[in-house]
CSV table of C-alpha atoms and ligand atoms in Angstrom, one decimal:
chain,number,residue,atom,x,y,z
A,1,UNK,CA,2.7,170.8,-173.6
A,2,UNK,CA,1.4,168.7,-170.7
A,3,UNK,CA,2.4,170.3,-167.4
A,4,UNK,CA,2.9,168.9,-163.9
A,5,UNK,CA,0.1,168.4,-161.4
A,6,UNK,CA,1.0,171.5,-159.3
A,7,UNK,CA,1.3,173.7,-162.4
A,8,UNK,CA,-2.1,172.6,-163.8
A,9,UNK,CA,-3.7,173.1,-160.4
A,10,UNK,CA,-2.6,176.8,-160.5
A,11,UNK,CA,-2.5,177.7,-164.2
A,12,UNK,CA,-5.8,176.0,-165.3
A,13,UNK,CA,-7.9,179.2,-165.5
A,14,UNK,CA,-11.0,180.5,-167.3
A,15,UNK,CA,-10.3,183.0,-170.1
A,16,UNK,CA,-9.5,186.4,-168.7
A,17,UNK,CA,-12.1,189.2,-169.1
A,18,UNK,CA,-11.2,192.6,-170.6
A,19,UNK,CA,-10.1,193.6,-167.1
A,20,UNK,CA,-7.1,191.3,-167.4
A,21,UNK,CA,-7.5,190.0,-163.8
A,22,UNK,CA,-4.6,187.8,-162.6
A,23,UNK,CA,-6.8,185.6,-160.4
A,24,UNK,CA,-10.2,184.4,-161.7
A,25,UNK,CA,-13.2,186.5,-160.8
A,26,UNK,CA,-16.5,185.1,-159.4
A,27,UNK,CA,-19.4,185.0,-161.8
A,28,UNK,CA,-22.4,185.3,-159.5
A,29,UNK,CA,-25.0,185.2,-162.2
A,30,UNK,CA,-27.9,182.8,-162.7
A,31,UNK,CA,-28.1,183.2,-166.4
A,32,UNK,CA,-26.2,184.5,-169.5
A,33,UNK,CA,-27.5,186.7,-172.4
A,34,UNK,CA,-27.5,186.1,-176.1
A,35,UNK,CA,-26.4,188.4,-178.9
A,36,UNK,CA,-29.5,187.9,-181.0
A,37,UNK,CA,-32.1,185.4,-182.0
A,38,UNK,CA,-29.7,183.2,-184.0
A,39,UNK,CA,-27.2,183.1,-181.2
A,40,UNK,CA,-29.9,181.9,-178.8
A,41,UNK,CA,-31.3,179.4,-181.2
A,42,UNK,CA,-27.8,177.9,-181.9
A,43,UNK,CA,-26.9,177.9,-178.2
A,44,UNK,CA,-30.0,175.9,-177.3
A,45,UNK,CA,-29.5,173.6,-180.3
A,46,UNK,CA,-26.0,172.9,-178.8
A,47,UNK,CA,-24.4,173.9,-182.0
A,48,UNK,CA,-22.0,176.1,-179.9
A,49,UNK,CA,-20.5,175.5,-176.5
A,50,UNK,CA,-21.3,178.4,-174.2
A,51,UNK,CA,-22.9,179.3,-170.9
A,52,UNK,CA,-26.7,179.5,-170.9
A,53,UNK,CA,-27.9,179.1,-167.3
A,54,UNK,CA,-25.9,178.3,-164.2
A,55,UNK,CA,-27.9,175.2,-163.5
A,56,UNK,CA,-26.1,173.8,-166.6
A,57,UNK,CA,-22.7,175.5,-166.4
A,58,UNK,CA,-21.0,178.6,-165.1
A,59,UNK,CA,-17.4,179.8,-165.7
A,60,UNK,CA,-16.4,179.1,-162.1
A,61,UNK,CA,-17.7,175.5,-162.0
A,62,UNK,CA,-16.2,175.0,-165.5
A,63,UNK,CA,-12.8,176.1,-164.2
A,64,UNK,CA,-13.0,173.7,-161.3
A,65,UNK,CA,-14.1,170.8,-163.5
A,66,UNK,CA,-11.3,171.5,-165.9
A,67,UNK,CA,-8.8,171.3,-163.1
A,68,UNK,CA,-10.1,168.1,-161.6
A,69,UNK,CA,-10.3,166.5,-165.1
A,70,UNK,CA,-6.6,167.3,-165.7
A,71,UNK,CA,-5.7,166.0,-162.2
A,72,UNK,CA,-7.6,162.7,-162.7
A,73,UNK,CA,-6.9,162.2,-166.4
A,74,UNK,CA,-10.7,162.5,-167.1
A,75,UNK,CA,-12.5,163.8,-170.2
A,76,UNK,CA,-15.5,165.5,-168.7
A,77,UNK,CA,-17.2,166.3,-165.3
A,78,UNK,CA,-20.0,168.0,-163.4
A,79,UNK,CA,-19.7,169.9,-160.1
A,80,UNK,CA,-22.3,169.4,-157.4
A,81,UNK,CA,-23.5,171.2,-154.3
A,82,UNK,CA,-22.2,168.4,-152.1
A,83,UNK,CA,-20.4,165.1,-152.3
A,84,UNK,CA,-23.6,163.2,-151.7
A,85,UNK,CA,-25.4,165.0,-154.5
A,86,UNK,CA,-22.6,163.9,-156.8
A,87,UNK,CA,-23.0,160.3,-155.6
A,88,UNK,CA,-26.8,160.3,-155.9
A,89,UNK,CA,-27.0,162.1,-159.3
A,90,UNK,CA,-24.3,159.9,-160.8
A,91,UNK,CA,-26.0,156.7,-159.7
A,92,UNK,CA,-29.5,158.0,-160.6
A,93,UNK,CA,-28.4,159.0,-164.1
A,94,UNK,CA,-26.9,155.6,-164.9
A,95,UNK,CA,-29.2,153.1,-163.1
A,96,UNK,CA,-32.6,151.9,-164.3
A,97,UNK,CA,-35.3,150.2,-162.3
A,98,UNK,CA,-34.3,146.5,-161.8
A,99,UNK,CA,-30.5,147.2,-161.9
A,100,UNK,CA,-28.1,145.8,-159.3
A,101,UNK,CA,-25.0,147.3,-157.8
A,102,UNK,CA,-22.0,145.6,-156.1
A,103,UNK,CA,-20.2,147.5,-153.4
A,104,UNK,CA,-18.1,147.0,-150.3
A,105,UNK,CA,-19.3,146.6,-146.8
A,106,UNK,CA,-17.1,149.4,-145.6
A,107,UNK,CA,-18.3,152.5,-147.4
A,108,UNK,CA,-19.2,156.1,-146.4
A,109,UNK,CA,-22.3,156.1,-144.1
A,110,UNK,CA,-24.6,158.2,-146.3
A,111,UNK,CA,-23.7,156.2,-149.4
A,112,UNK,CA,-24.5,153.0,-147.5
A,113,UNK,CA,-27.9,154.5,-146.5
A,114,UNK,CA,-28.6,155.5,-150.1
A,115,UNK,CA,-27.9,151.9,-151.2
A,116,UNK,CA,-29.9,150.2,-148.4
A,117,UNK,CA,-32.8,152.6,-147.8
A,118,UNK,CA,-33.5,154.7,-150.9
A,119,UNK,CA,-32.3,153.0,-154.1
A,120,UNK,CA,-34.7,150.1,-153.3
A,121,UNK,CA,-37.6,152.5,-153.8
A,122,UNK,CA,-36.7,152.3,-157.5
A,123,UNK,CA,-36.2,148.5,-157.3
A,124,UNK,CA,-32.4,148.9,-157.4
A,125,UNK,CA,-30.6,146.5,-155.2
A,126,UNK,CA,-27.0,146.3,-153.8
A,127,UNK,CA,-24.8,143.4,-152.7
A,128,UNK,CA,-21.8,143.9,-150.5
A,129,UNK,CA,-18.4,142.2,-150.3
A,130,UNK,CA,-16.0,142.2,-147.4
A,131,UNK,CA,-13.4,144.9,-148.1
A,132,UNK,CA,-10.6,142.4,-147.5
A,133,UNK,CA,-12.0,139.7,-149.7
A,134,UNK,CA,-12.1,140.9,-153.3
A,135,UNK,CA,-12.3,137.2,-154.5
A,136,UNK,CA,-16.0,137.3,-153.3
A,137,UNK,CA,-16.9,140.0,-155.8
A,138,UNK,CA,-17.4,137.7,-158.9
A,139,UNK,CA,-19.8,135.5,-156.9
A,140,UNK,CA,-22.1,138.6,-156.3
A,141,UNK,CA,-22.3,139.7,-160.0
A,142,UNK,CA,-25.7,138.9,-161.6
A,143,UNK,CA,-27.0,139.4,-165.1
A,144,UNK,CA,-28.6,142.7,-164.0
A,145,UNK,CA,-25.4,144.0,-162.2
A,146,UNK,CA,-24.5,147.4,-163.8
A,147,UNK,CA,-22.1,149.2,-161.4
A,148,UNK,CA,-19.1,148.3,-159.2
A,149,UNK,CA,-18.9,151.0,-156.6
A,150,UNK,CA,-16.1,151.3,-154.1
A,151,UNK,CA,-14.0,153.8,-152.1
A,152,UNK,CA,-10.3,153.4,-151.1
A,153,UNK,CA,-9.0,154.1,-148.5
A,154,UNK,CA,-12.3,153.5,-146.7
A,155,UNK,CA,-14.0,155.6,-144.1
A,156,UNK,CA,-13.5,155.2,-141.2
A,157,UNK,CA,-11.5,151.9,-141.2
A,158,UNK,CA,-8.7,153.0,-143.6
A,159,UNK,CA,-8.9,149.7,-145.5
A,160,UNK,CA,-7.2,149.7,-148.9
A,161,UNK,CA,-8.7,148.0,-151.9
A,162,UNK,CA,-6.6,146.9,-154.9
A,163,UNK,CA,-7.7,149.1,-157.8
A,164,UNK,CA,-6.0,147.1,-160.5
A,165,UNK,CA,-7.8,143.9,-159.4
A,166,UNK,CA,-11.2,145.8,-159.2
A,167,UNK,CA,-10.6,147.4,-162.6
A,168,UNK,CA,-10.0,143.9,-164.2
A,169,UNK,CA,-13.1,142.4,-162.6
A,170,UNK,CA,-15.2,145.4,-163.8
A,171,UNK,CA,-13.9,145.1,-167.3
A,172,UNK,CA,-14.3,141.3,-167.5
A,173,UNK,CA,-18.0,141.7,-166.6
A,174,UNK,CA,-18.8,144.9,-168.4
A,175,UNK,CA,-19.6,146.8,-165.3
A,176,UNK,CA,-19.3,150.6,-164.8
A,177,UNK,CA,-16.5,151.0,-162.3
A,178,UNK,CA,-17.1,154.0,-160.0
A,179,UNK,CA,-14.6,155.1,-157.3
A,180,UNK,CA,-15.2,157.6,-154.5
A,181,UNK,CA,-11.7,159.0,-154.4
A,182,UNK,CA,-12.3,161.4,-151.5
A,183,UNK,CA,-9.8,160.0,-149.0
A,184,UNK,CA,-6.9,160.0,-151.5
A,185,UNK,CA,-7.6,163.1,-153.6
A,186,UNK,CA,-6.3,163.1,-157.2
A,187,UNK,CA,-2.9,164.2,-155.9
A,188,UNK,CA,-2.3,160.8,-154.2
A,189,UNK,CA,-4.3,158.4,-156.4
A,190,UNK,CA,-5.7,158.5,-160.0
A,191,UNK,CA,-8.2,155.6,-160.3
A,192,UNK,CA,-8.8,156.1,-164.0
A,193,UNK,CA,-5.3,154.7,-164.6
A,194,UNK,CA,-6.5,151.4,-163.0
A,195,UNK,CA,-9.6,151.2,-165.1
A,196,UNK,CA,-12.2,153.3,-163.2
A,197,UNK,CA,-14.9,154.8,-165.5
A,198,UNK,CA,-16.0,157.5,-163.1
A,199,UNK,CA,-14.4,159.2,-160.1
A,200,UNK,CA,-16.4,161.0,-157.5
A,201,UNK,CA,-15.1,163.4,-154.9
A,202,UNK,CA,-16.5,165.2,-151.9
A,203,UNK,CA,-14.9,168.6,-152.3
A,204,UNK,CA,-15.9,169.3,-148.7
A,205,UNK,CA,-12.9,167.3,-147.4
A,206,UNK,CA,-9.2,167.7,-148.5
A,207,UNK,CA,-10.0,169.4,-151.8
A,208,UNK,CA,-11.1,172.5,-150.0
A,209,UNK,CA,-9.1,171.5,-146.9
A,210,UNK,CA,-10.2,174.4,-144.8
A,211,UNK,CA,-13.7,173.3,-143.8
A,212,UNK,CA,-15.4,176.2,-145.6
A,213,UNK,CA,-17.7,174.8,-148.4
A,214,UNK,CA,-19.7,171.7,-149.2
A,215,UNK,CA,-19.0,170.5,-152.8
A,216,UNK,CA,-18.9,167.4,-154.9
A,217,UNK,CA,-17.7,166.5,-158.3
A,218,UNK,CA,-17.9,163.5,-160.7
A,219,UNK,CA,-15.4,163.2,-163.6
A,220,UNK,CA,-14.7,160.4,-166.1
A,221,UNK,CA,-15.3,159.2,-169.7
A,222,UNK,CA,-17.1,161.6,-172.0
A,223,UNK,CA,-19.6,159.0,-172.9
A,224,UNK,CA,-20.8,158.3,-169.3
A,225,UNK,CA,-20.4,161.9,-168.2
A,226,UNK,CA,-22.7,163.0,-171.0
A,227,UNK,CA,-25.5,160.9,-169.5
A,228,UNK,CA,-24.6,162.2,-166.0
A,229,UNK,CA,-24.6,165.8,-167.2
A,230,UNK,CA,-28.0,165.5,-169.0
A,231,UNK,CA,-29.6,164.2,-165.8
A,232,UNK,CA,-27.8,166.7,-163.6
A,233,UNK,CA,-28.6,169.8,-165.6
A,234,UNK,CA,-32.3,168.9,-165.4
A,235,UNK,CA,-32.5,167.9,-161.8
A,236,UNK,CA,-30.6,170.9,-160.4
A,237,UNK,CA,-27.8,169.8,-157.9
A,238,UNK,CA,-25.3,172.3,-159.4
A,239,UNK,CA,-22.6,173.8,-157.3
A,240,UNK,CA,-22.9,177.6,-156.6
A,241,UNK,CA,-20.4,179.8,-158.5
A,242,UNK,CA,-19.1,181.2,-155.2
A,243,UNK,CA,-18.3,177.7,-153.8
A,244,UNK,CA,-16.7,176.7,-157.1
A,245,UNK,CA,-14.5,179.8,-156.9
A,246,UNK,CA,-13.4,178.9,-153.3
A,247,UNK,CA,-12.7,175.4,-154.3
A,248,UNK,CA,-10.7,176.3,-157.4
A,249,UNK,CA,-8.5,178.5,-155.3
A,250,UNK,CA,-8.1,175.7,-152.7
A,251,UNK,CA,-6.8,173.4,-155.4
A,252,UNK,CA,-3.9,175.7,-156.1
A,253,UNK,CA,-2.5,174.6,-152.7
A,254,UNK,CA,-3.7,171.0,-152.7
A,255,UNK,CA,-0.2,169.4,-153.4
A,256,UNK,CA,1.6,171.3,-150.6
A,257,UNK,CA,-1.2,170.8,-148.1
A,258,UNK,CA,-1.7,167.1,-148.8
A,259,UNK,CA,2.1,166.6,-148.6
A,260,UNK,CA,2.1,168.0,-145.0
A,261,UNK,CA,-1.1,166.2,-144.0
A,262,UNK,CA,0.5,162.9,-145.1
A,263,UNK,CA,3.8,163.7,-143.4
A,264,UNK,CA,2.0,164.5,-140.1
A,265,UNK,CA,-0.3,161.5,-140.3
A,266,UNK,CA,2.6,159.1,-140.9
A,267,UNK,CA,4.5,160.6,-137.9
A,268,UNK,CA,1.4,160.2,-135.7
A,269,UNK,CA,0.8,156.7,-136.8
A,270,UNK,CA,4.4,155.7,-136.2
A,271,UNK,CA,4.4,157.3,-132.8
A,272,UNK,CA,1.2,155.4,-131.8
A,273,UNK,CA,2.5,152.0,-133.0
A,274,UNK,CA,4.8,151.9,-129.9
A,275,UNK,CA,2.3,153.3,-127.5
A,276,UNK,CA,1.3,151.0,-124.6
A,277,UNK,CA,-2.3,152.3,-124.4
A,278,UNK,CA,-2.9,151.4,-128.0
A,279,UNK,CA,-4.1,148.0,-129.2
A,280,UNK,CA,-3.5,148.6,-133.0
A,281,UNK,CA,-2.9,151.4,-135.5
A,282,UNK,CA,-4.0,151.5,-139.1
A,283,UNK,CA,-2.5,153.8,-141.7
A,284,UNK,CA,-2.0,152.8,-145.4
A,285,UNK,CA,1.7,153.7,-145.4
A,286,UNK,CA,2.6,151.8,-142.2
A,287,UNK,CA,4.3,148.5,-142.9
A,288,UNK,CA,1.9,146.8,-140.5
A,289,UNK,CA,-1.1,147.8,-142.7
A,290,UNK,CA,-2.5,144.5,-144.2
A,291,UNK,CA,-2.5,146.2,-147.7
A,292,UNK,CA,0.7,148.2,-147.3
A,293,UNK,CA,2.1,146.9,-150.6
A,294,UNK,CA,-1.1,147.7,-152.5
A,295,UNK,CA,-1.2,151.2,-151.0
A,296,UNK,CA,2.4,151.8,-152.0
A,297,UNK,CA,1.6,150.7,-155.6
A,298,UNK,CA,-1.5,152.8,-156.1
A,299,UNK,CA,-1.0,155.8,-153.8
A,300,UNK,CA,1.7,158.5,-153.6
A,301,UNK,CA,1.3,158.8,-149.8
A,302,UNK,CA,-1.0,157.5,-147.1
A,303,UNK,CA,-3.5,160.3,-146.7
A,304,UNK,CA,-4.6,162.3,-143.7
A,305,UNK,CA,-6.7,159.7,-141.7
A,306,UNK,CA,-5.2,157.4,-139.0
A,307,UNK,CA,-7.4,154.9,-137.2
A,308,UNK,CA,-6.4,153.2,-133.9
A,309,UNK,CA,-7.9,151.2,-131.1
A,310,UNK,CA,-7.6,152.4,-127.6
A,311,UNK,CA,-7.1,149.6,-125.1
A,312,UNK,CA,-10.2,149.1,-122.9
A,313,UNK,CA,-13.0,149.2,-125.4
A,314,UNK,CA,-16.0,151.5,-125.5
A,315,UNK,CA,-15.5,153.2,-122.1
A,316,UNK,CA,-11.8,153.8,-122.8
A,317,UNK,CA,-12.5,155.2,-126.2
A,318,UNK,CA,-15.2,157.5,-124.8
A,319,UNK,CA,-12.8,158.7,-122.0
A,320,UNK,CA,-10.0,159.4,-124.5
A,321,UNK,CA,-12.4,161.3,-126.7
A,322,UNK,CA,-13.6,163.4,-123.7
A,323,UNK,CA,-10.0,164.3,-122.6
A,324,UNK,CA,-9.0,165.8,-126.0
A,325,UNK,CA,-8.2,169.5,-125.7
A,326,UNK,CA,-6.6,170.9,-128.9
A,327,UNK,CA,-8.0,168.7,-131.6
A,328,UNK,CA,-11.7,169.2,-132.7
A,329,UNK,CA,-14.5,166.8,-131.9
A,330,UNK,CA,-16.3,166.9,-135.2
A,331,UNK,CA,-17.6,164.6,-137.9
A,332,UNK,CA,-15.7,166.2,-140.8
A,333,UNK,CA,-12.3,165.3,-142.1
A,334,UNK,CA,-9.6,166.7,-144.3
A,335,UNK,CA,-9.4,170.1,-142.6
A,336,UNK,CA,-6.3,172.1,-141.7
A,337,UNK,CA,-7.6,171.6,-138.1
A,338,UNK,CA,-7.0,168.0,-136.8
A,339,UNK,CA,-10.3,166.3,-136.0
A,340,UNK,CA,-11.0,163.3,-133.7
A,341,UNK,CA,-14.0,161.0,-133.8
A,342,UNK,CA,-15.0,158.0,-131.7
A,343,UNK,CA,-17.5,156.3,-134.0
A,344,UNK,CA,-18.8,153.7,-131.5
A,345,UNK,CA,-20.1,156.3,-129.0
A,346,UNK,CA,-21.1,158.9,-131.6
A,347,UNK,CA,-21.9,158.4,-135.3
A,348,UNK,CA,-22.4,154.6,-135.0
A,349,UNK,CA,-23.8,154.5,-131.4
A,350,UNK,CA,-27.3,153.4,-132.6
A,351,UNK,CA,-25.8,150.1,-133.9
A,352,UNK,CA,-25.1,147.1,-131.6
A,353,UNK,CA,-21.4,146.2,-131.0
A,354,UNK,CA,-21.9,143.2,-133.5
A,355,UNK,CA,-23.4,145.5,-136.2
A,356,UNK,CA,-20.5,147.9,-135.8
A,357,UNK,CA,-18.0,145.0,-136.1
A,358,UNK,CA,-19.7,144.0,-139.4
A,359,UNK,CA,-18.9,147.4,-140.9
A,360,UNK,CA,-15.4,147.5,-139.5
A,361,UNK,CA,-15.8,149.6,-136.4
A,362,UNK,CA,-14.6,148.3,-133.1
A,363,UNK,CA,-15.6,149.8,-129.7
A,364,UNK,CA,-12.3,151.5,-128.8
A,365,UNK,CA,-11.6,152.7,-132.4
A,366,UNK,CA,-10.7,156.3,-132.9
A,367,UNK,CA,-10.4,158.1,-136.2
A,368,UNK,CA,-8.1,161.1,-136.4
A,369,UNK,CA,-8.1,163.3,-139.5
A,370,UNK,CA,-4.5,164.7,-139.1
A,371,UNK,CA,-4.4,168.4,-139.8
A,372,UNK,CA,-1.7,171.0,-140.5
A,373,UNK,CA,-1.0,172.1,-136.9
A,374,UNK,CA,2.6,171.3,-135.8
A,375,UNK,CA,2.9,167.6,-135.4
A,376,UNK,CA,4.4,168.0,-131.9
A,377,UNK,CA,1.2,169.7,-130.7
A,378,UNK,CA,-1.0,167.1,-132.3
A,379,UNK,CA,1.0,164.2,-130.7
A,380,UNK,CA,1.1,166.0,-127.3
A,381,UNK,CA,-2.7,166.4,-127.2
A,382,UNK,CA,-3.3,162.7,-128.1
A,383,UNK,CA,-0.7,161.5,-125.6
A,384,UNK,CA,-2.2,163.5,-122.7
A,385,UNK,CA,-5.7,162.2,-123.6
A,386,UNK,CA,-4.4,158.7,-123.6
A,387,UNK,CA,-2.6,159.2,-120.3
B,1,LIG,C1,-17.8,163.2,-146.8
B,1,LIG,C2,-17.8,162.1,-147.7
B,1,LIG,C3,-18.8,162.0,-148.7
B,1,LIG,C4,-20.0,163.0,-148.8
B,1,LIG,O1,-19.6,164.3,-149.1
B,1,LIG,P1,-20.5,165.6,-148.6
B,1,LIG,O2,-19.7,166.7,-149.3
B,1,LIG,O3,-20.5,165.6,-147.1
B,1,LIG,O4,-21.8,165.4,-149.1
B,1,LIG,C5,-18.7,161.0,-149.6
B,1,LIG,N1,-17.7,160.0,-149.5
B,1,LIG,C6,-16.8,160.1,-148.6
B,1,LIG,C7,-15.7,159.0,-148.6
B,1,LIG,C8,-16.8,161.1,-147.7
B,1,LIG,O5,-15.8,161.1,-146.7
């Protein structure tokens, strides 16, 4: 019988060993042994499904993959050492020299660098559409376009893209539709329902939610995942059994954690909307968000990230950032600890003001990853820093 999300997150477990442990153990082993010559022959011939070598599979990564597949409604997956190794391995497995990708301007920084600086080494090119203009996508599709790659909500601008519209475009043109679902997690949004072929996560963010491990995962259709798996087991980006174990435990609390993250984030966003030191606030579940209706349709709640513009531009943004006391100044997100970043003076400071505008980052823009501290303390710190 199909069980609810929370139940699957807790009760999807590897087979118990003879010790009848309640919680899954960690299999810190690089390889597995065979009964006899025939067992080893049949295993390598893939006549039986079993663990051979932890670069291919391991009980801890398999447990994690099984959970995420159930959460996303996917058939098969592979777990990676980081979100970026999931992104790179998935693209490298599916793309050939001469292929073309269509993606949005507003996309995770390292993914953007992969598209612009590294994939061209293999003669793979990318065209970008404005996140708020999906009607421009079809004009970018060429005979050699193979993949439509997006994320929603976006980092750091919290723009929302309509998954149903994207799914239809991908289907009409026979493109492989890949979504980085990191900001939403499978608890808030399941892109496969809207036609996504593959879903990628950085497990480093909300999936772990406690800032302990780097991890990544790709899940989706069996046919595509088989290609991704064959490439990945040879090239070696597999997640370690220990990190897989940590992450599988983290998923047991994903629903309750994300509920609180979203509740806190909405309270902060609502509070800032009326603040006289704030130019604008962006959060998918605020009515003022340009894609509020789309967000409501495809997400269960708005996620943990709130973006806002401090009045006074670059200098005001930097001052605000410097006055923060409780919240962490860090580049990560989706942690139990709230984190603030001021992209214009930090991660994107090498760009000119115009270049930043082009990727959706204004000079006074602040991104808060709202954590699990009491909301009154989060708001108090932000208010004193604005004061
Ligand atoms: C962090 C992040 C990644 C990369 O994940 P790592 O685990 O840091 O490699 C990819 N996409 C998005 C949207 C992210 O926020």
